[in-house]
PDB file of C-alpha atoms in Angstrom:
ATOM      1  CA  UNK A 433      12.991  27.112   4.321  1.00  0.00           C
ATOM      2  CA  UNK A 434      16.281  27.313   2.644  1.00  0.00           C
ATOM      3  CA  UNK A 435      17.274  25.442  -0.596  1.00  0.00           C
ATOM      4  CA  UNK A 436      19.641  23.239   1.523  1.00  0.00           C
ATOM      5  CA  UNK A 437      16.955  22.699   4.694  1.00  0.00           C
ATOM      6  CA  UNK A 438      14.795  21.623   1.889  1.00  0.00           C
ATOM      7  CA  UNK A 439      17.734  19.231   0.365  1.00  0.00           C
ATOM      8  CA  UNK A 440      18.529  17.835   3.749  1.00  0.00           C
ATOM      9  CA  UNK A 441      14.810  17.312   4.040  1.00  0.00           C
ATOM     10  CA  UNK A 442      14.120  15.194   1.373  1.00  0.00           C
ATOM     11  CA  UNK A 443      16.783  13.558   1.380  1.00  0.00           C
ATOM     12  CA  UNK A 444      16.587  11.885   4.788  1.00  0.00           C
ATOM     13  CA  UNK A 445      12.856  11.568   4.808  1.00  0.00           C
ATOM     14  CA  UNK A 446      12.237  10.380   1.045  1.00  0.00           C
ATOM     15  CA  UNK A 447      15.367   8.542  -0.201  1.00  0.00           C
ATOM     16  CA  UNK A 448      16.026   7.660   3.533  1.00  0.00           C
ATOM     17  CA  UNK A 449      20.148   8.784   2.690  1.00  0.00           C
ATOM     18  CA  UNK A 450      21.906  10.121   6.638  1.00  0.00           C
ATOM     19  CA  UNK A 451      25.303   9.453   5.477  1.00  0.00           C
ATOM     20  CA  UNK A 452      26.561  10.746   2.278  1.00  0.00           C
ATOM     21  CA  UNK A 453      26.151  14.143   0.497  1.00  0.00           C
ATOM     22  CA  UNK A 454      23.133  13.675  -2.509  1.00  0.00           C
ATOM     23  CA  UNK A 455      23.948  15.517  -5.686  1.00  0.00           C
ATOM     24  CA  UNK A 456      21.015  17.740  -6.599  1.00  0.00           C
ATOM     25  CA  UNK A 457      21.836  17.022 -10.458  1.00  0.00           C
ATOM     26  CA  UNK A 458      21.637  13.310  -9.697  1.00  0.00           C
ATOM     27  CA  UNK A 459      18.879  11.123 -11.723  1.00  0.00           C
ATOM     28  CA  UNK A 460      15.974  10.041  -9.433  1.00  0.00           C
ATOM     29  CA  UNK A 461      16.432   7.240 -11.295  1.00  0.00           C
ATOM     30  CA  UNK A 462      19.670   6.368  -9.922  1.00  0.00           C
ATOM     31  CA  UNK A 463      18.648   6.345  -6.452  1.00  0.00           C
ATOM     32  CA  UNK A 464      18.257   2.928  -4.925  1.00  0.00           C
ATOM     33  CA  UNK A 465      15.738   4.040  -2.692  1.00  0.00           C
ATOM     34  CA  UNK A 466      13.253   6.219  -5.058  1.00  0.00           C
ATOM     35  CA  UNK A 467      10.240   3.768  -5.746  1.00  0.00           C
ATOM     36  CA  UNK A 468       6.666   4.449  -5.693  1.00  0.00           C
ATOM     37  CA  UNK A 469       6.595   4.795  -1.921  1.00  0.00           C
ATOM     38  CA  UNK A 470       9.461   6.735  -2.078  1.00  0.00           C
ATOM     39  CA  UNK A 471       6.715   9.218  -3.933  1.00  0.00           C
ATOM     40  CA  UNK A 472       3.814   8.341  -2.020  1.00  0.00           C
ATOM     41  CA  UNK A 473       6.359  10.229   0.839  1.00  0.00           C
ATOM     42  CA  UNK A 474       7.472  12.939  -1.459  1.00  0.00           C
ATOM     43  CA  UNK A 475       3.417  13.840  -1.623  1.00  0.00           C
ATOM     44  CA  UNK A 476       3.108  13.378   2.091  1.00  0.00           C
ATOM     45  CA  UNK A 477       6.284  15.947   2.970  1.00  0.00           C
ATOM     46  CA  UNK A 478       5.311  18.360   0.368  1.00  0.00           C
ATOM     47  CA  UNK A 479       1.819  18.582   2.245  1.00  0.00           C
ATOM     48  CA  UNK A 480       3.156  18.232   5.844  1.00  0.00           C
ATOM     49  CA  UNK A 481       6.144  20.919   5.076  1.00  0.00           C
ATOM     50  CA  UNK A 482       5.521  22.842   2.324  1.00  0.00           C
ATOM     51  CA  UNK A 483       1.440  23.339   2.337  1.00  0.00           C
ATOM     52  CA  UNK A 484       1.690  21.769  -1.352  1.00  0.00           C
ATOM     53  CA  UNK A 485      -1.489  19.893  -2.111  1.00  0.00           C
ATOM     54  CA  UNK A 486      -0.897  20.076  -5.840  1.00  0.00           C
ATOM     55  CA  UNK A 487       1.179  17.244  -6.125  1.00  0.00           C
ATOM     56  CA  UNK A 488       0.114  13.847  -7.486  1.00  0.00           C
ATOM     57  CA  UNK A 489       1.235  10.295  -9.089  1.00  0.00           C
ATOM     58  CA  UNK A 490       1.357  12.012 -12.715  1.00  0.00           C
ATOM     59  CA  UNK A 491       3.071  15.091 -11.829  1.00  0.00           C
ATOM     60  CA  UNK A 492       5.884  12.900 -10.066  1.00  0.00           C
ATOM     61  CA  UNK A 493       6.638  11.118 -13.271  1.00  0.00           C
ATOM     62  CA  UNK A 494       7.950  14.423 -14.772  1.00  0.00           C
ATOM     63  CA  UNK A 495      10.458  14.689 -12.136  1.00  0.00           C
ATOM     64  CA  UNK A 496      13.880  13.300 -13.528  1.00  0.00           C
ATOM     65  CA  UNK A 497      16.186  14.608 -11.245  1.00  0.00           C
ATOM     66  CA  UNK A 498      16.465  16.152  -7.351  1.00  0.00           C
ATOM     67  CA  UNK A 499      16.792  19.174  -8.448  1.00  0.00           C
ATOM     68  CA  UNK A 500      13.422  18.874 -10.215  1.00  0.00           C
ATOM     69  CA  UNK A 501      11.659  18.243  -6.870  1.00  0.00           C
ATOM     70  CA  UNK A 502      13.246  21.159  -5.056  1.00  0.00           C
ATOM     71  CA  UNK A 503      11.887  23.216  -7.905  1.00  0.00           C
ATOM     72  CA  UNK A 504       8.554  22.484  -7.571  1.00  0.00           C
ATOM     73  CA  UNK A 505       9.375  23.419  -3.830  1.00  0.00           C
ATOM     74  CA  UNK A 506      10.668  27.283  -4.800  1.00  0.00           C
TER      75      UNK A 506
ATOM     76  CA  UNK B 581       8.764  12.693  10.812  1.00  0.00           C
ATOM     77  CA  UNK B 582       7.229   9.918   8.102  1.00  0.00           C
ATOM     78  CA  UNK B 583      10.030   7.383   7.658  1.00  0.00           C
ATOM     79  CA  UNK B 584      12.499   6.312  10.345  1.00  0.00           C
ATOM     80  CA  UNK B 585      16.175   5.589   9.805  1.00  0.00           C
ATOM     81  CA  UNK B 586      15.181   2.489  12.253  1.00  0.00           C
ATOM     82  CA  UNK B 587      13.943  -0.574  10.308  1.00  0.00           C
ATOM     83  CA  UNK B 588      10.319  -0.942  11.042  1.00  0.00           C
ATOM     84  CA  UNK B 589       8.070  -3.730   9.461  1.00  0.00           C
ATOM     85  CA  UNK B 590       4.899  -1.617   9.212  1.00  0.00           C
ATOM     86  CA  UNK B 591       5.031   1.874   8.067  1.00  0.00           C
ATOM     87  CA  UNK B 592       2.521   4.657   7.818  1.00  0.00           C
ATOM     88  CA  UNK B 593       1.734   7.350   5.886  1.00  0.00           C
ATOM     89  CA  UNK B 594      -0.806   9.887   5.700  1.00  0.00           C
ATOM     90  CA  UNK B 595      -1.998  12.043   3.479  1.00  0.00           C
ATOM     91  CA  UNK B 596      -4.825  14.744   2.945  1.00  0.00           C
ATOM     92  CA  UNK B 597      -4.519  16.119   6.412  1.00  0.00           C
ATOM     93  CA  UNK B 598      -6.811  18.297   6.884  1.00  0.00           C
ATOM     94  CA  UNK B 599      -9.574  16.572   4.868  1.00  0.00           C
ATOM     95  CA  UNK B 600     -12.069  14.713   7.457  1.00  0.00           C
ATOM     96  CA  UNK B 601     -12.922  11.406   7.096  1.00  0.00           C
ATOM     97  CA  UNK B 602     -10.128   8.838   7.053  1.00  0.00           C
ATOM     98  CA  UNK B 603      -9.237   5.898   4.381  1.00  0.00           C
ATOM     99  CA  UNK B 604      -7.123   3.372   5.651  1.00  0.00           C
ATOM    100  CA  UNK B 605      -5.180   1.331   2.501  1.00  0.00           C
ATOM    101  CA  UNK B 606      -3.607  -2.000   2.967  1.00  0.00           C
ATOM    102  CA  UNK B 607      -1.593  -2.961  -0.257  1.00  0.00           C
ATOM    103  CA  UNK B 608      -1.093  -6.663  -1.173  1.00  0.00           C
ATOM    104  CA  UNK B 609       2.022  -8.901  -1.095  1.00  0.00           C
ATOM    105  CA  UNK B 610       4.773  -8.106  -4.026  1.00  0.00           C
ATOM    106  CA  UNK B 611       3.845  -4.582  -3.266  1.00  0.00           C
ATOM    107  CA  UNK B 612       3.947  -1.401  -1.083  1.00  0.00           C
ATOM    108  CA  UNK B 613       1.942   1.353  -0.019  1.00  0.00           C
ATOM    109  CA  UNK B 614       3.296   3.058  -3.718  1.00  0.00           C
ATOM    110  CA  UNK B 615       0.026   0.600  -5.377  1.00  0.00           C
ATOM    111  CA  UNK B 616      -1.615   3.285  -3.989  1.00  0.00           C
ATOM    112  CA  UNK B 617       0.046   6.123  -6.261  1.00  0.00           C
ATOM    113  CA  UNK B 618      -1.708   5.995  -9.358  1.00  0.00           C
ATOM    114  CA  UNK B 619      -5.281   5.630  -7.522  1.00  0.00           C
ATOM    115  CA  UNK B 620      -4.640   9.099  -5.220  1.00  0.00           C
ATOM    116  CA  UNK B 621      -6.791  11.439  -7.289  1.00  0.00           C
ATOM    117  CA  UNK B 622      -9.866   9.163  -6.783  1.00  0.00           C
ATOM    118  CA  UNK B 623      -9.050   9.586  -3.320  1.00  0.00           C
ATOM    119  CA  UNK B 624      -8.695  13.372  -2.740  1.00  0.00           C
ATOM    120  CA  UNK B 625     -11.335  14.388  -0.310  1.00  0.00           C
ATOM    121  CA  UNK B 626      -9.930  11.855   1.989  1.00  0.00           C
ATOM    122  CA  UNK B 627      -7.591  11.980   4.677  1.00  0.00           C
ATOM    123  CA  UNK B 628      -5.745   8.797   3.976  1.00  0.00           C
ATOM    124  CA  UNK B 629      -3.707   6.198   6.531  1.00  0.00           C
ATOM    125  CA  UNK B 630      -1.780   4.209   4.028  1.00  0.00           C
ATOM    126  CA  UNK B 631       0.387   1.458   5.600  1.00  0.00           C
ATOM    127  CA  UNK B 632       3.517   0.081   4.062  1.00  0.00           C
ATOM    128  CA  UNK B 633       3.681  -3.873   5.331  1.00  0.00           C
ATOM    129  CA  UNK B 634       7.098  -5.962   4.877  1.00  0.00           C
ATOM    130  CA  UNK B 635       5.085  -8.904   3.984  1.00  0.00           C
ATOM    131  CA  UNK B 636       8.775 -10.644   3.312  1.00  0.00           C
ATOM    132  CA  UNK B 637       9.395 -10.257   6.828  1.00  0.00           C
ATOM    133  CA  UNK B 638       6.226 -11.785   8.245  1.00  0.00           C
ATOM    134  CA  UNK B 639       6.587 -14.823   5.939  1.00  0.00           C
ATOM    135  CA  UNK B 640       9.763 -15.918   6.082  1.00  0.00           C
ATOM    136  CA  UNK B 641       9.531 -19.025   7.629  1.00  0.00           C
ATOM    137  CA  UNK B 642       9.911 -18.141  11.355  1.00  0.00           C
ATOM    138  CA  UNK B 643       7.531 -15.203  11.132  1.00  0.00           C
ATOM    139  CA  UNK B 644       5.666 -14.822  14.249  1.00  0.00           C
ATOM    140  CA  UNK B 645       1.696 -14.250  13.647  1.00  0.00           C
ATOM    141  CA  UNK B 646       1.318 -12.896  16.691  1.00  0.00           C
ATOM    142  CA  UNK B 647       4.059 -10.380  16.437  1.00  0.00           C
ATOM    143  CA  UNK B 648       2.372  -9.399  13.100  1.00  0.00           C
ATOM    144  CA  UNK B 649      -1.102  -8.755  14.997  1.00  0.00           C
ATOM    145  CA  UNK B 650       0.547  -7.061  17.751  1.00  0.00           C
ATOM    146  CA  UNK B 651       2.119  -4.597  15.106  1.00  0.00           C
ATOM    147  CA  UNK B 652      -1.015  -4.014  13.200  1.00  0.00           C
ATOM    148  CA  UNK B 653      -3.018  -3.442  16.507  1.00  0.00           C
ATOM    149  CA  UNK B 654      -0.126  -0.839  18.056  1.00  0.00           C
ATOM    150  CA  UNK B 655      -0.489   1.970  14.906  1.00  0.00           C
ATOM    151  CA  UNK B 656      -1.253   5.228  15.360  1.00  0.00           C
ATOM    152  CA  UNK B 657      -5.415   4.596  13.267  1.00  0.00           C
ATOM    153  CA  UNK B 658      -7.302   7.543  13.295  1.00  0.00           C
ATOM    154  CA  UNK B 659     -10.235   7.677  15.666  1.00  0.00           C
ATOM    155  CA  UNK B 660     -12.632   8.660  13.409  1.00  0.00           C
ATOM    156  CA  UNK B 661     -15.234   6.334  11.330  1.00  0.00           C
ATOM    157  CA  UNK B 662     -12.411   5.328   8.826  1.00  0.00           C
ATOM    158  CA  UNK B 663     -12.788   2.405   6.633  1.00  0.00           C
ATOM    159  CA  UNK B 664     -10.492   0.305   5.025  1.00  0.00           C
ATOM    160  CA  UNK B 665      -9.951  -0.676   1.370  1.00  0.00           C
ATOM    161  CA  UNK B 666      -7.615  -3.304   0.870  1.00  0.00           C
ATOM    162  CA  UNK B 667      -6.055  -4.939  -2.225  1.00  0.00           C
ATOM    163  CA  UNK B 668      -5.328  -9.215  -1.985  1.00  0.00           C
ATOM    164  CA  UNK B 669      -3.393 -10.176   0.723  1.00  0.00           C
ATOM    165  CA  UNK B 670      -4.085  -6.688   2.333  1.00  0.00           C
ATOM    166  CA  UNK B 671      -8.324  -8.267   2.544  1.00  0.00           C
ATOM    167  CA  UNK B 672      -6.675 -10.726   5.329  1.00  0.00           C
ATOM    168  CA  UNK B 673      -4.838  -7.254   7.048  1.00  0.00           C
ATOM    169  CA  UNK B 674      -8.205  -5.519   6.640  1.00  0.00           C
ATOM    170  CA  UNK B 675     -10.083  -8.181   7.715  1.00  0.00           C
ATOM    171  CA  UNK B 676      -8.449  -8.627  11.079  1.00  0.00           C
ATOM    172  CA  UNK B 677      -8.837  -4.880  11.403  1.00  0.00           C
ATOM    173  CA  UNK B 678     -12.502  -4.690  10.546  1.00  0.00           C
ATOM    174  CA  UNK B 679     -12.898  -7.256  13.245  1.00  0.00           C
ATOM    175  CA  UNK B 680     -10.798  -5.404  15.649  1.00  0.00           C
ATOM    176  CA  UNK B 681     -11.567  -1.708  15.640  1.00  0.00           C
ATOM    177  CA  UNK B 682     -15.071  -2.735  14.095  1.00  0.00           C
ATOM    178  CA  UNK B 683     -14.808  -0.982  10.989  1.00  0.00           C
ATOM    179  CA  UNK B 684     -16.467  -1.361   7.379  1.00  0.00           C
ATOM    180  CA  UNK B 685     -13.508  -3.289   5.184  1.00  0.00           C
ATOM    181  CA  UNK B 686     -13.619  -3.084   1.245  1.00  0.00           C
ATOM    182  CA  UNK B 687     -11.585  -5.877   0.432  1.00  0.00           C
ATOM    183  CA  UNK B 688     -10.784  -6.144  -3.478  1.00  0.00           C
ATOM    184  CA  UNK B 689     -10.050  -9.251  -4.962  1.00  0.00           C
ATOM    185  CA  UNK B 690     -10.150 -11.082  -1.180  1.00  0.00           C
ATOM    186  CA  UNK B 691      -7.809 -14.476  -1.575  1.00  0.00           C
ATOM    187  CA  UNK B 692      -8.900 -15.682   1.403  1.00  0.00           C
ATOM    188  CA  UNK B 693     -12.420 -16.766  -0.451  1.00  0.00           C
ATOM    189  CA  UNK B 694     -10.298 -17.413  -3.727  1.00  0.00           C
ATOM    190  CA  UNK B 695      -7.980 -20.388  -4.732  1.00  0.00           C
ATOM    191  CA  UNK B 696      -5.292 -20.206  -7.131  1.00  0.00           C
ATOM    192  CA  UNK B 697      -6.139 -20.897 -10.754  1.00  0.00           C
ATOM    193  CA  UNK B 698      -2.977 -20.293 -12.701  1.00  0.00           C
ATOM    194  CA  UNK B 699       0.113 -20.483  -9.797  1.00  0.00           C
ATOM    195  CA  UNK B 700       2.367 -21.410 -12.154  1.00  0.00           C
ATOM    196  CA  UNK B 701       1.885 -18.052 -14.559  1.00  0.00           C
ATOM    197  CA  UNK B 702       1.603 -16.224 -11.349  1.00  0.00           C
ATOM    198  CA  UNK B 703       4.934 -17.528 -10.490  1.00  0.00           C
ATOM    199  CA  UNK B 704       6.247 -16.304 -13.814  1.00  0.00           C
ATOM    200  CA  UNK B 705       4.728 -13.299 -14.124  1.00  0.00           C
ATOM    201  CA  UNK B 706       6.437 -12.052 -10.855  1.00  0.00           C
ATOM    202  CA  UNK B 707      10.048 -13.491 -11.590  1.00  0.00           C
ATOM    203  CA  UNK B 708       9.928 -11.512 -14.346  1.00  0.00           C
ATOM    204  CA  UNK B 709       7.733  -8.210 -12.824  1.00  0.00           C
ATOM    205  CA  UNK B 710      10.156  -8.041  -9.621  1.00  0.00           C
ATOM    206  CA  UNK B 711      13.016 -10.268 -10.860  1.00  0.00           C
ATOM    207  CA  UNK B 712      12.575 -12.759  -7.540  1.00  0.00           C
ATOM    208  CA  UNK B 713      13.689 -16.711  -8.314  1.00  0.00           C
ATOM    209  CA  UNK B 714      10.790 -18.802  -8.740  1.00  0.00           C
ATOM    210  CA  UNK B 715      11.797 -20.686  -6.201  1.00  0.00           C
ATOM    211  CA  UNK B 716      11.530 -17.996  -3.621  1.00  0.00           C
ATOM    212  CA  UNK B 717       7.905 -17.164  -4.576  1.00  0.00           C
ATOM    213  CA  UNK B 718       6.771 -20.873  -4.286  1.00  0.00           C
ATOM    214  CA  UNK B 719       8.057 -21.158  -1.241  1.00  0.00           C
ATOM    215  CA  UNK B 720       6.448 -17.665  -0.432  1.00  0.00           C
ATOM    216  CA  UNK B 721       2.805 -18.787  -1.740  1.00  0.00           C
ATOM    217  CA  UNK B 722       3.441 -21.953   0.682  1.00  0.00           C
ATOM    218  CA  UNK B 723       3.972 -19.721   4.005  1.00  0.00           C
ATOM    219  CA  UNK B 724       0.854 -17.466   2.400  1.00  0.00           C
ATOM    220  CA  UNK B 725      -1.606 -20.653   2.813  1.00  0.00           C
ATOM    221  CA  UNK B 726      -0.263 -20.987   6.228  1.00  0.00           C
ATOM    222  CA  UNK B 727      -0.690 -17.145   7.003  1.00  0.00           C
ATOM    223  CA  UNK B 728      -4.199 -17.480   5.554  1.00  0.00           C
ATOM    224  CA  UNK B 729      -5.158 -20.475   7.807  1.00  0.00           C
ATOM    225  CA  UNK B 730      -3.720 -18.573  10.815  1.00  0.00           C
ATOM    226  CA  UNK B 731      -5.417 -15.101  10.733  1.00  0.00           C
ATOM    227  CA  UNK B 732      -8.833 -17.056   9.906  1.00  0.00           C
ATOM    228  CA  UNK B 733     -10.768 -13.740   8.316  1.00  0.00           C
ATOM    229  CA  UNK B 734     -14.568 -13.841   8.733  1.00  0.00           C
ATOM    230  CA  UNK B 735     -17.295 -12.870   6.327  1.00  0.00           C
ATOM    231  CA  UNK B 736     -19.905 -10.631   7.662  1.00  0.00           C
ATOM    232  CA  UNK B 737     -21.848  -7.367   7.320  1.00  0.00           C
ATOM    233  CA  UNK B 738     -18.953  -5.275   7.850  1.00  0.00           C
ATOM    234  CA  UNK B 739     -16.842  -7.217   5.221  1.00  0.00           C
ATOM    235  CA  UNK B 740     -17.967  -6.194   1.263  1.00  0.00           C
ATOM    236  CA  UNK B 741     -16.344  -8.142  -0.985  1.00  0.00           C
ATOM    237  CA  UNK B 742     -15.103  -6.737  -4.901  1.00  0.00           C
ATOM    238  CA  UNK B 743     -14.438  -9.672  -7.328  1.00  0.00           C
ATOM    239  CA  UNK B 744     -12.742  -8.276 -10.945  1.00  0.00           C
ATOM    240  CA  UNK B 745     -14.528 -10.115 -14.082  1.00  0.00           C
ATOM    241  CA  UNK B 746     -10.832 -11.084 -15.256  1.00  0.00           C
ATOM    242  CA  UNK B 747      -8.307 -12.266 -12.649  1.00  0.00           C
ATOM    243  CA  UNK B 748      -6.070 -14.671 -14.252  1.00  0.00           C
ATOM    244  CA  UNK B 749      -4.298 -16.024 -11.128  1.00  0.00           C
ATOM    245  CA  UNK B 750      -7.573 -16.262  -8.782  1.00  0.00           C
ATOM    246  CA  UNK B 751     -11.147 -17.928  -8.950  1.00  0.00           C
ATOM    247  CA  UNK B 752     -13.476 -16.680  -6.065  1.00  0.00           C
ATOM    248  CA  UNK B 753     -15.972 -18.153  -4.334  1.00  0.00           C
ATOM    249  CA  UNK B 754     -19.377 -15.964  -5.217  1.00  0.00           C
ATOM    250  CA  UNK B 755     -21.609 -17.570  -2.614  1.00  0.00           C
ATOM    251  CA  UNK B 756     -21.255 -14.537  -0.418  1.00  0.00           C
ATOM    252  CA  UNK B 757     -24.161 -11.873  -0.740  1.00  0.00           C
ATOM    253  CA  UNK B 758     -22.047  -8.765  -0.149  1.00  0.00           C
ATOM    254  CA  UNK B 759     -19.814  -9.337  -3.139  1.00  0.00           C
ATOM    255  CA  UNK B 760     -19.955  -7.013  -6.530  1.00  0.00           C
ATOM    256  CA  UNK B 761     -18.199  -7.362  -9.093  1.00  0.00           C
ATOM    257  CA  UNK B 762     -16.193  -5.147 -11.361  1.00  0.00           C
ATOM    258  CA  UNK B 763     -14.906  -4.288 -14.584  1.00  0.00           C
ATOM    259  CA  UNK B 764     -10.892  -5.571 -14.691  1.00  0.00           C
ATOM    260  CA  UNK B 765      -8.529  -8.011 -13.235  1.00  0.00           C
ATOM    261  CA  UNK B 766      -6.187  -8.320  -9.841  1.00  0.00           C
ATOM    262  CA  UNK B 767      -4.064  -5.263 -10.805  1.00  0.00           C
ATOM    263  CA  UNK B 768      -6.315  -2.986 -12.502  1.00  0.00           C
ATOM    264  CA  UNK B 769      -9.096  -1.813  -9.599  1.00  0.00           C
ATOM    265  CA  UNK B 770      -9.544   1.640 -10.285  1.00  0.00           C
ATOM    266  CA  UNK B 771     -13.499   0.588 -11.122  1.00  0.00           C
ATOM    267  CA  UNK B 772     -13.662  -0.887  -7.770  1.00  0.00           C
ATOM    268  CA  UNK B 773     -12.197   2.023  -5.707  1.00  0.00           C
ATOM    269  CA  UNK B 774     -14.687   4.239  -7.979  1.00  0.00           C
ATOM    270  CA  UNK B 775     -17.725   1.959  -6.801  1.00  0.00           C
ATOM    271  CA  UNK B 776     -16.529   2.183  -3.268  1.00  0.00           C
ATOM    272  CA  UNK B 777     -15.868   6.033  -3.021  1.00  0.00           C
ATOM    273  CA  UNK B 778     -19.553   5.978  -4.617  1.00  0.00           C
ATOM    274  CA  UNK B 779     -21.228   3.740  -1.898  1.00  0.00           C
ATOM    275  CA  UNK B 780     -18.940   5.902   1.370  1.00  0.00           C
ATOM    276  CA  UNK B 781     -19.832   9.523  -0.121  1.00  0.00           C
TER     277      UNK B 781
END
């Protein structure tokens, strides 16, 4: 899948966004819709999409930004 | 897809596809399916159904029980042997659910055999946790006796019961035979949820 397939991805299905353009240097922290289901999704997509089954509650916390989550995707 | 642009009042999610025996979690009220988060590792040879409930939705004050039960029944379960852990308000979800699909329920700290020992620090505690006016959480504790009288959960050998040693905002009833007890209060369960994936290995 291609970085921006992966962007569009996440960003529709995890921080539920269909209308505006999401910055892949913007803070996770600044997104209204990031919570802890927000991540409970993230690990759900990761395994549905991406085969990742390495992904848990602790490893989440080091993710600060977007871009951070599509590199654990490369 | 997981989440739809459409507002829906329960969600699902699952996780740990390809493992074989299914979890169902219900989360409690002032809470989502993300309680969930920092308990997945316990859970990891489990597929897992976790369902997201707007609680705010059912009990605002012309919340329709039956449109609730309706929901719940309508999902997607797994037809497997699942069983269902649950976490306070989520023992009255399970609880209709055990009774339902006949399934084993693991309710942890179950309010529907507690009563309320410290409302008023309850009250504060979650004004200042989630920021929501005191007043709105009164009124919300109000529509969950009525919600609690309504779905009418049942005690029997499908039903096991987990009662921390330190809740500060609930007292429960011990009378029952399938209750144990842990080590924690009505936040901290992760001794309960070890006891449980113990007893279902």
């Amino acid at each position: 899948m291609k970085q921006n397939e992966k962007l569009k991805l996440i960003k529709e299905e995890v921080f539920e966004i269909f209308s505006e353009e999401l910055d892949v240097k913007r803070e996770l922290s600044s997104i209204d819709t990031w919570d802890s289901m927000a991540a409970l999704v993230l690990i759900s997509v990761c395994e549905e999409h991406f085969n990742r089954t390495d992904l848990d509650g602790n490893s989440i916390k080091n993710f600060k930004t977007v871009e951070d989550i599509l590199n654990f995707l490369k | 897809m997981i989440k739809k642009p459409i507002k829906t009042y329960i969600e699902h999610t699952i996780l740990n596809k390809s493992k074989p025996r299914t979890i169902i979690l219900v989360h409690g009220l002032y809470s989502s399916s993300g309680f969930w988060l920092e308990y997945l590792k316990l859970f990891k040879n489990y597929r897992l159904f976790i369902l997201n409930i707007d609680y705010d939705h059912y009990l605002s004050e012309d919340y329709s029980l039956n449109q609730l039960q309706s929901d719940l029944l309508n999902l997607p379960y797994p037809k497997d042997n699942s069983i269902i852990i649950s976490h306070s308000l989520g023992t009255i979800i399970a609880n209709f659910l055990s009774q339902n699909f006949d399934l084993i329920s693991n309710e942890i700290c179950p309010i529907h055999i507690s009563e309320r020992v410290n409302p008023n620090k309850f009250i504060d505690d979650i004004n200042k946790l989630m920021g929501k006016s005191k007043i709105s959480i009164n009124k919300k504790l109000t529509l969950v006796d009525d919600f609690l009288l309504s779905f009418k959960p049942i005690i029997d050998s499908k039903i096991l019961l987990y009662l921390p040693n330190n809740d500060q905002y609930f007292k429960y009833n011990k009378r029952f035979t399938n209750t144990s007890c842990f080590s924690g209060d009505h936040f901290k369960i992760s001794e309960a949820l070890i006891t449980i994936l113990n007893k279902i290995k």
